[in-house]
Amino acid sequence: MNLSRNRWILAAGVTGVAVAVAIAGAVAANAAQDPAGVTASQAPGRPSTTQAPPPAPKSIGEVVDTGIAAKQGTWVLSFVPVKDIPGTSFGVMAGRRQASGAVTADIMTNETTGSDRAPGFHAVEGHMEVNGEPSPTFGYYVGPVEKITGRAGGRTVTASTAAWSEDATVKAFWFAPDAGSVSGLKAFDAAGKALPDGNSGVAVG
């Protein structure tokens, strides 16, 4: 299990385990990957409850509506471009679609080594609170997956999935925030056969 990935916590107020993340450094190290020009100055070095998250960069393909209501807007997932990392050309971002239609950039995660299209799980980010909003556990899977499960609170929970409009072999997946912390991810094809794990570890922050 290889947890080789970048995670950008772009929102201002992040609580829980993610408070310890030095997000300014993370964004500064990856600013060149964002075509919208996210810079270190747009991401505070310490979590704040007053600064709003930056707008999301232009997505590759259609934005995925999770159907999960947030206190402000609805949680969505976007595939966004990543530059200057061999084998990785995109990552997945969680944000919230506001009443205006604008999408915020809250959490971004991507692979840093190997291929972003290798079979299995990729860029899995766990549940946390962002600006007081419980975020979903999310990531993407490459392969003929029809069902994704995990373990949360001693029970098995099933993720929602959506094929990427640019490549149907890539599927975004997410677990509702009320599932809590999810681990032990498993993927299955249409016949119920287990599929490769890939990078199935769930990171937080």
JSON list of N, CA and C in Angstrom, two decimals, residues 2-8 26 29-30 33 82-91 108-116 122-123 140 199:
[
{"chain": "A", "resi": 2, "resn": "ASN", "atom": "N", "xyz": [0.80, 2.05, -1.03]},
{"chain": "A", "resi": 2, "resn": "ASN", "atom": "CA", "xyz": [1.69, 3.18, -1.21]},
{"chain": "A", "resi": 2, "resn": "ASN", "atom": "C", "xyz": [0.91, 4.47, -1.06]},
{"chain": "A", "resi": 3, "resn": "LEU", "atom": "N", "xyz": [1.22, 5.25, -0.03]},
{"chain": "A", "resi": 3, "resn": "LEU", "atom": "CA", "xyz": [0.50, 6.49, 0.21]},
{"chain": "A", "resi": 3, "resn": "LEU", "atom": "C", "xyz": [1.26, 7.67, -0.39]},
{"chain": "A", "resi": 4, "resn": "SER", "atom": "N", "xyz": [1.69, 7.54, -1.63]},
{"chain": "A", "resi": 4, "resn": "SER", "atom": "CA", "xyz": [2.46, 8.58, -2.30]},
{"chain": "A", "resi": 4, "resn": "SER", "atom": "C", "xyz": [1.51, 9.55, -2.97]},
{"chain": "A", "resi": 5, "resn": "ARG", "atom": "N", "xyz": [1.17, 10.60, -2.28]},
{"chain": "A", "resi": 5, "resn": "ARG", "atom": "CA", "xyz": [0.22, 11.55, -2.84]},
{"chain": "A", "resi": 5, "resn": "ARG", "atom": "C", "xyz": [0.43, 12.92, -2.23]},
{"chain": "A", "resi": 6, "resn": "ASN", "atom": "N", "xyz": [-0.01, 13.94, -2.94]},
{"chain": "A", "resi": 6, "resn": "ASN", "atom": "CA", "xyz": [-0.07, 15.29, -2.41]},
{"chain": "A", "resi": 6, "resn": "ASN", "atom": "C", "xyz": [-1.50, 15.58, -1.98]},
{"chain": "A", "resi": 7, "resn": "ARG", "atom": "N", "xyz": [-1.64, 16.32, -0.89]},
{"chain": "A", "resi": 7, "resn": "ARG", "atom": "CA", "xyz": [-2.96, 16.73, -0.45]},
{"chain": "A", "resi": 7, "resn": "ARG", "atom": "C", "xyz": [-2.90, 18.22, -0.16]},
{"chain": "A", "resi": 8, "resn": "TRP", "atom": "N", "xyz": [-3.78, 18.97, -0.78]},
{"chain": "A", "resi": 8, "resn": "TRP", "atom": "CA", "xyz": [-3.86, 20.40, -0.53]},
{"chain": "A", "resi": 8, "resn": "TRP", "atom": "C", "xyz": [-5.12, 20.65, 0.26]},
{"chain": "A", "resi": 26, "resn": "ALA", "atom": "N", "xyz": [2.35, 23.28, 1.63]},
{"chain": "A", "resi": 26, "resn": "ALA", "atom": "CA", "xyz": [1.85, 22.31, 0.67]},
{"chain": "A", "resi": 26, "resn": "ALA", "atom": "C", "xyz": [1.39, 22.99, -0.60]},
{"chain": "A", "resi": 29, "resn": "ALA", "atom": "N", "xyz": [4.34, 24.42, -2.64]},
{"chain": "A", "resi": 29, "resn": "ALA", "atom": "CA", "xyz": [5.08, 23.39, -3.35]},
{"chain": "A", "resi": 29, "resn": "ALA", "atom": "C", "xyz": [4.36, 22.92, -4.59]},
{"chain": "A", "resi": 30, "resn": "ASN", "atom": "N", "xyz": [3.05, 23.16, -4.66]},
{"chain": "A", "resi": 30, "resn": "ASN", "atom": "CA", "xyz": [2.26, 22.65, -5.76]},
{"chain": "A", "resi": 30, "resn": "ASN", "atom": "C", "xyz": [1.59, 23.74, -6.57]},
{"chain": "A", "resi": 33, "resn": "GLN", "atom": "N", "xyz": [1.11, 23.50, -10.25]},
{"chain": "A", "resi": 33, "resn": "GLN", "atom": "CA", "xyz": [0.22, 22.48, -10.79]},
{"chain": "A", "resi": 33, "resn": "GLN", "atom": "C", "xyz": [-1.17, 23.03, -11.05]},
{"chain": "A", "resi": 82, "resn": "VAL", "atom": "N", "xyz": [-2.92, 18.55, -13.13]},
{"chain": "A", "resi": 82, "resn": "VAL", "atom": "CA", "xyz": [-1.71, 18.59, -12.31]},
{"chain": "A", "resi": 82, "resn": "VAL", "atom": "C", "xyz": [-0.52, 18.62, -13.25]},
{"chain": "A", "resi": 83, "resn": "LYS", "atom": "N", "xyz": [0.44, 19.47, -12.98]},
{"chain": "A", "resi": 83, "resn": "LYS", "atom": "CA", "xyz": [1.61, 19.62, -13.85]},
{"chain": "A", "resi": 83, "resn": "LYS", "atom": "C", "xyz": [2.89, 19.22, -13.13]},
{"chain": "A", "resi": 84, "resn": "ASP", "atom": "N", "xyz": [3.88, 18.87, -13.91]},
{"chain": "A", "resi": 84, "resn": "ASP", "atom": "CA", "xyz": [5.25, 18.70, -13.45]},
{"chain": "A", "resi": 84, "resn": "ASP", "atom": "C", "xyz": [5.47, 17.51, -12.52]},
{"chain": "A", "resi": 85, "resn": "ILE", "atom": "N", "xyz": [4.57, 16.51, -12.55]},
{"chain": "A", "resi": 85, "resn": "ILE", "atom": "CA", "xyz": [4.77, 15.27, -11.80]},
{"chain": "A", "resi": 85, "resn": "ILE", "atom": "C", "xyz": [4.74, 14.12, -12.81]},
{"chain": "A", "resi": 86, "resn": "PRO", "atom": "N", "xyz": [5.85, 13.45, -13.04]},
{"chain": "A", "resi": 86, "resn": "PRO", "atom": "CA", "xyz": [5.88, 12.35, -14.01]},
{"chain": "A", "resi": 86, "resn": "PRO", "atom": "C", "xyz": [4.83, 11.29, -13.70]},
{"chain": "A", "resi": 87, "resn": "GLY", "atom": "N", "xyz": [4.04, 10.93, -14.71]},
{"chain": "A", "resi": 87, "resn": "GLY", "atom": "CA", "xyz": [3.04, 9.90, -14.55]},
{"chain": "A", "resi": 87, "resn": "GLY", "atom": "C", "xyz": [1.72, 10.39, -14.00]},
{"chain": "A", "resi": 88, "resn": "THR", "atom": "N", "xyz": [1.65, 11.65, -13.59]},
{"chain": "A", "resi": 88, "resn": "THR", "atom": "CA", "xyz": [0.42, 12.20, -13.02]},
{"chain": "A", "resi": 88, "resn": "THR", "atom": "C", "xyz": [0.02, 13.46, -13.77]},
{"chain": "A", "resi": 89, "resn": "SER", "atom": "N", "xyz": [-1.17, 13.46, -14.33]},
{"chain": "A", "resi": 89, "resn": "SER", "atom": "CA", "xyz": [-1.65, 14.62, -15.08]},
{"chain": "A", "resi": 89, "resn": "SER", "atom": "C", "xyz": [-2.91, 15.24, -14.49]},
{"chain": "A", "resi": 90, "resn": "PHE", "atom": "N", "xyz": [-3.50, 14.56, -13.50]},
{"chain": "A", "resi": 90, "resn": "PHE", "atom": "CA", "xyz": [-4.71, 15.09, -12.89]},
{"chain": "A", "resi": 90, "resn": "PHE", "atom": "C", "xyz": [-4.82, 14.65, -11.44]},
{"chain": "A", "resi": 91, "resn": "GLY", "atom": "N", "xyz": [-5.66, 15.34, -10.71]},
{"chain": "A", "resi": 91, "resn": "GLY", "atom": "CA", "xyz": [-6.01, 14.97, -9.35]},
{"chain": "A", "resi": 91, "resn": "GLY", "atom": "C", "xyz": [-7.50, 15.17, -9.17]},
{"chain": "A", "resi": 108, "resn": "MET", "atom": "N", "xyz": [-7.81, 19.16, -2.23]},
{"chain": "A", "resi": 108, "resn": "MET", "atom": "CA", "xyz": [-7.28, 18.59, -3.47]},
{"chain": "A", "resi": 108, "resn": "MET", "atom": "C", "xyz": [-6.30, 17.48, -3.14]},
{"chain": "A", "resi": 109, "resn": "THR", "atom": "N", "xyz": [-6.35, 16.39, -3.87]},
{"chain": "A", "resi": 109, "resn": "THR", "atom": "CA", "xyz": [-5.42, 15.29, -3.64]},
{"chain": "A", "resi": 109, "resn": "THR", "atom": "C", "xyz": [-5.03, 14.65, -4.97]},
{"chain": "A", "resi": 110, "resn": "ASN", "atom": "N", "xyz": [-3.76, 14.24, -5.07]},
{"chain": "A", "resi": 110, "resn": "ASN", "atom": "CA", "xyz": [-3.28, 13.60, -6.30]},
{"chain": "A", "resi": 110, "resn": "ASN", "atom": "C", "xyz": [-2.10, 12.69, -5.99]},
{"chain": "A", "resi": 111, "resn": "GLU", "atom": "N", "xyz": [-1.79, 11.81, -6.92]},
{"chain": "A", "resi": 111, "resn": "GLU", "atom": "CA", "xyz": [-0.64, 10.93, -6.79]},
{"chain": "A", "resi": 111, "resn": "GLU", "atom": "C", "xyz": [0.65, 11.72, -7.04]},
{"chain": "A", "resi": 112, "resn": "THR", "atom": "N", "xyz": [1.77, 11.24, -6.47]},
{"chain": "A", "resi": 112, "resn": "THR", "atom": "CA", "xyz": [3.06, 11.89, -6.72]},
{"chain": "A", "resi": 112, "resn": "THR", "atom": "C", "xyz": [4.08, 10.94, -7.32]},
{"chain": "A", "resi": 113, "resn": "THR", "atom": "N", "xyz": [3.87, 9.64, -7.23]},
{"chain": "A", "resi": 113, "resn": "THR", "atom": "CA", "xyz": [4.76, 8.67, -7.86]},
{"chain": "A", "resi": 113, "resn": "THR", "atom": "C", "xyz": [3.93, 7.62, -8.57]},
{"chain": "A", "resi": 114, "resn": "GLY", "atom": "N", "xyz": [4.49, 7.06, -9.63]},
{"chain": "A", "resi": 114, "resn": "GLY", "atom": "CA", "xyz": [3.76, 6.05, -10.38]},
{"chain": "A", "resi": 114, "resn": "GLY", "atom": "C", "xyz": [2.71, 6.70, -11.28]},
{"chain": "A", "resi": 115, "resn": "SER", "atom": "N", "xyz": [1.90, 5.87, -11.88]},
{"chain": "A", "resi": 115, "resn": "SER", "atom": "CA", "xyz": [0.89, 6.33, -12.82]},
{"chain": "A", "resi": 115, "resn": "SER", "atom": "C", "xyz": [-0.42, 6.65, -12.13]},
{"chain": "A", "resi": 116, "resn": "ASP", "atom": "N", "xyz": [-1.02, 7.78, -12.52]},
{"chain": "A", "resi": 116, "resn": "ASP", "atom": "CA", "xyz": [-2.33, 8.13, -11.98]},
{"chain": "A", "resi": 116, "resn": "ASP", "atom": "C", "xyz": [-3.45, 7.30, -12.57]},
{"chain": "A", "resi": 122, "resn": "HIS", "atom": "N", "xyz": [-6.96, 5.48, -5.86]},
{"chain": "A", "resi": 122, "resn": "HIS", "atom": "CA", "xyz": [-6.02, 6.60, -5.93]},
{"chain": "A", "resi": 122, "resn": "HIS", "atom": "C", "xyz": [-6.53, 7.77, -5.10]},
{"chain": "A", "resi": 123, "resn": "ALA", "atom": "N", "xyz": [-5.58, 8.49, -4.51]},
{"chain": "A", "resi": 123, "resn": "ALA", "atom": "CA", "xyz": [-5.84, 9.82, -3.94]},
{"chain": "A", "resi": 123, "resn": "ALA", "atom": "C", "xyz": [-7.02, 9.83, -2.98]},
{"chain": "A", "resi": 140, "resn": "TYR", "atom": "N", "xyz": [-10.61, 8.37, -6.23]},
{"chain": "A", "resi": 140, "resn": "TYR", "atom": "CA", "xyz": [-11.04, 7.81, -7.51]},
{"chain": "A", "resi": 140, "resn": "TYR", "atom": "C", "xyz": [-10.46, 6.41, -7.68]},
{"chain": "A", "resi": 199, "resn": "ASN", "atom": "N", "xyz": [-3.66, 2.15, -4.32]},
{"chain": "A", "resi": 199, "resn": "ASN", "atom": "CA", "xyz": [-3.35, 2.95, -3.13]},
{"chain": "A", "resi": 199, "resn": "ASN", "atom": "C", "xyz": [-4.61, 3.15, -2.30]}
]
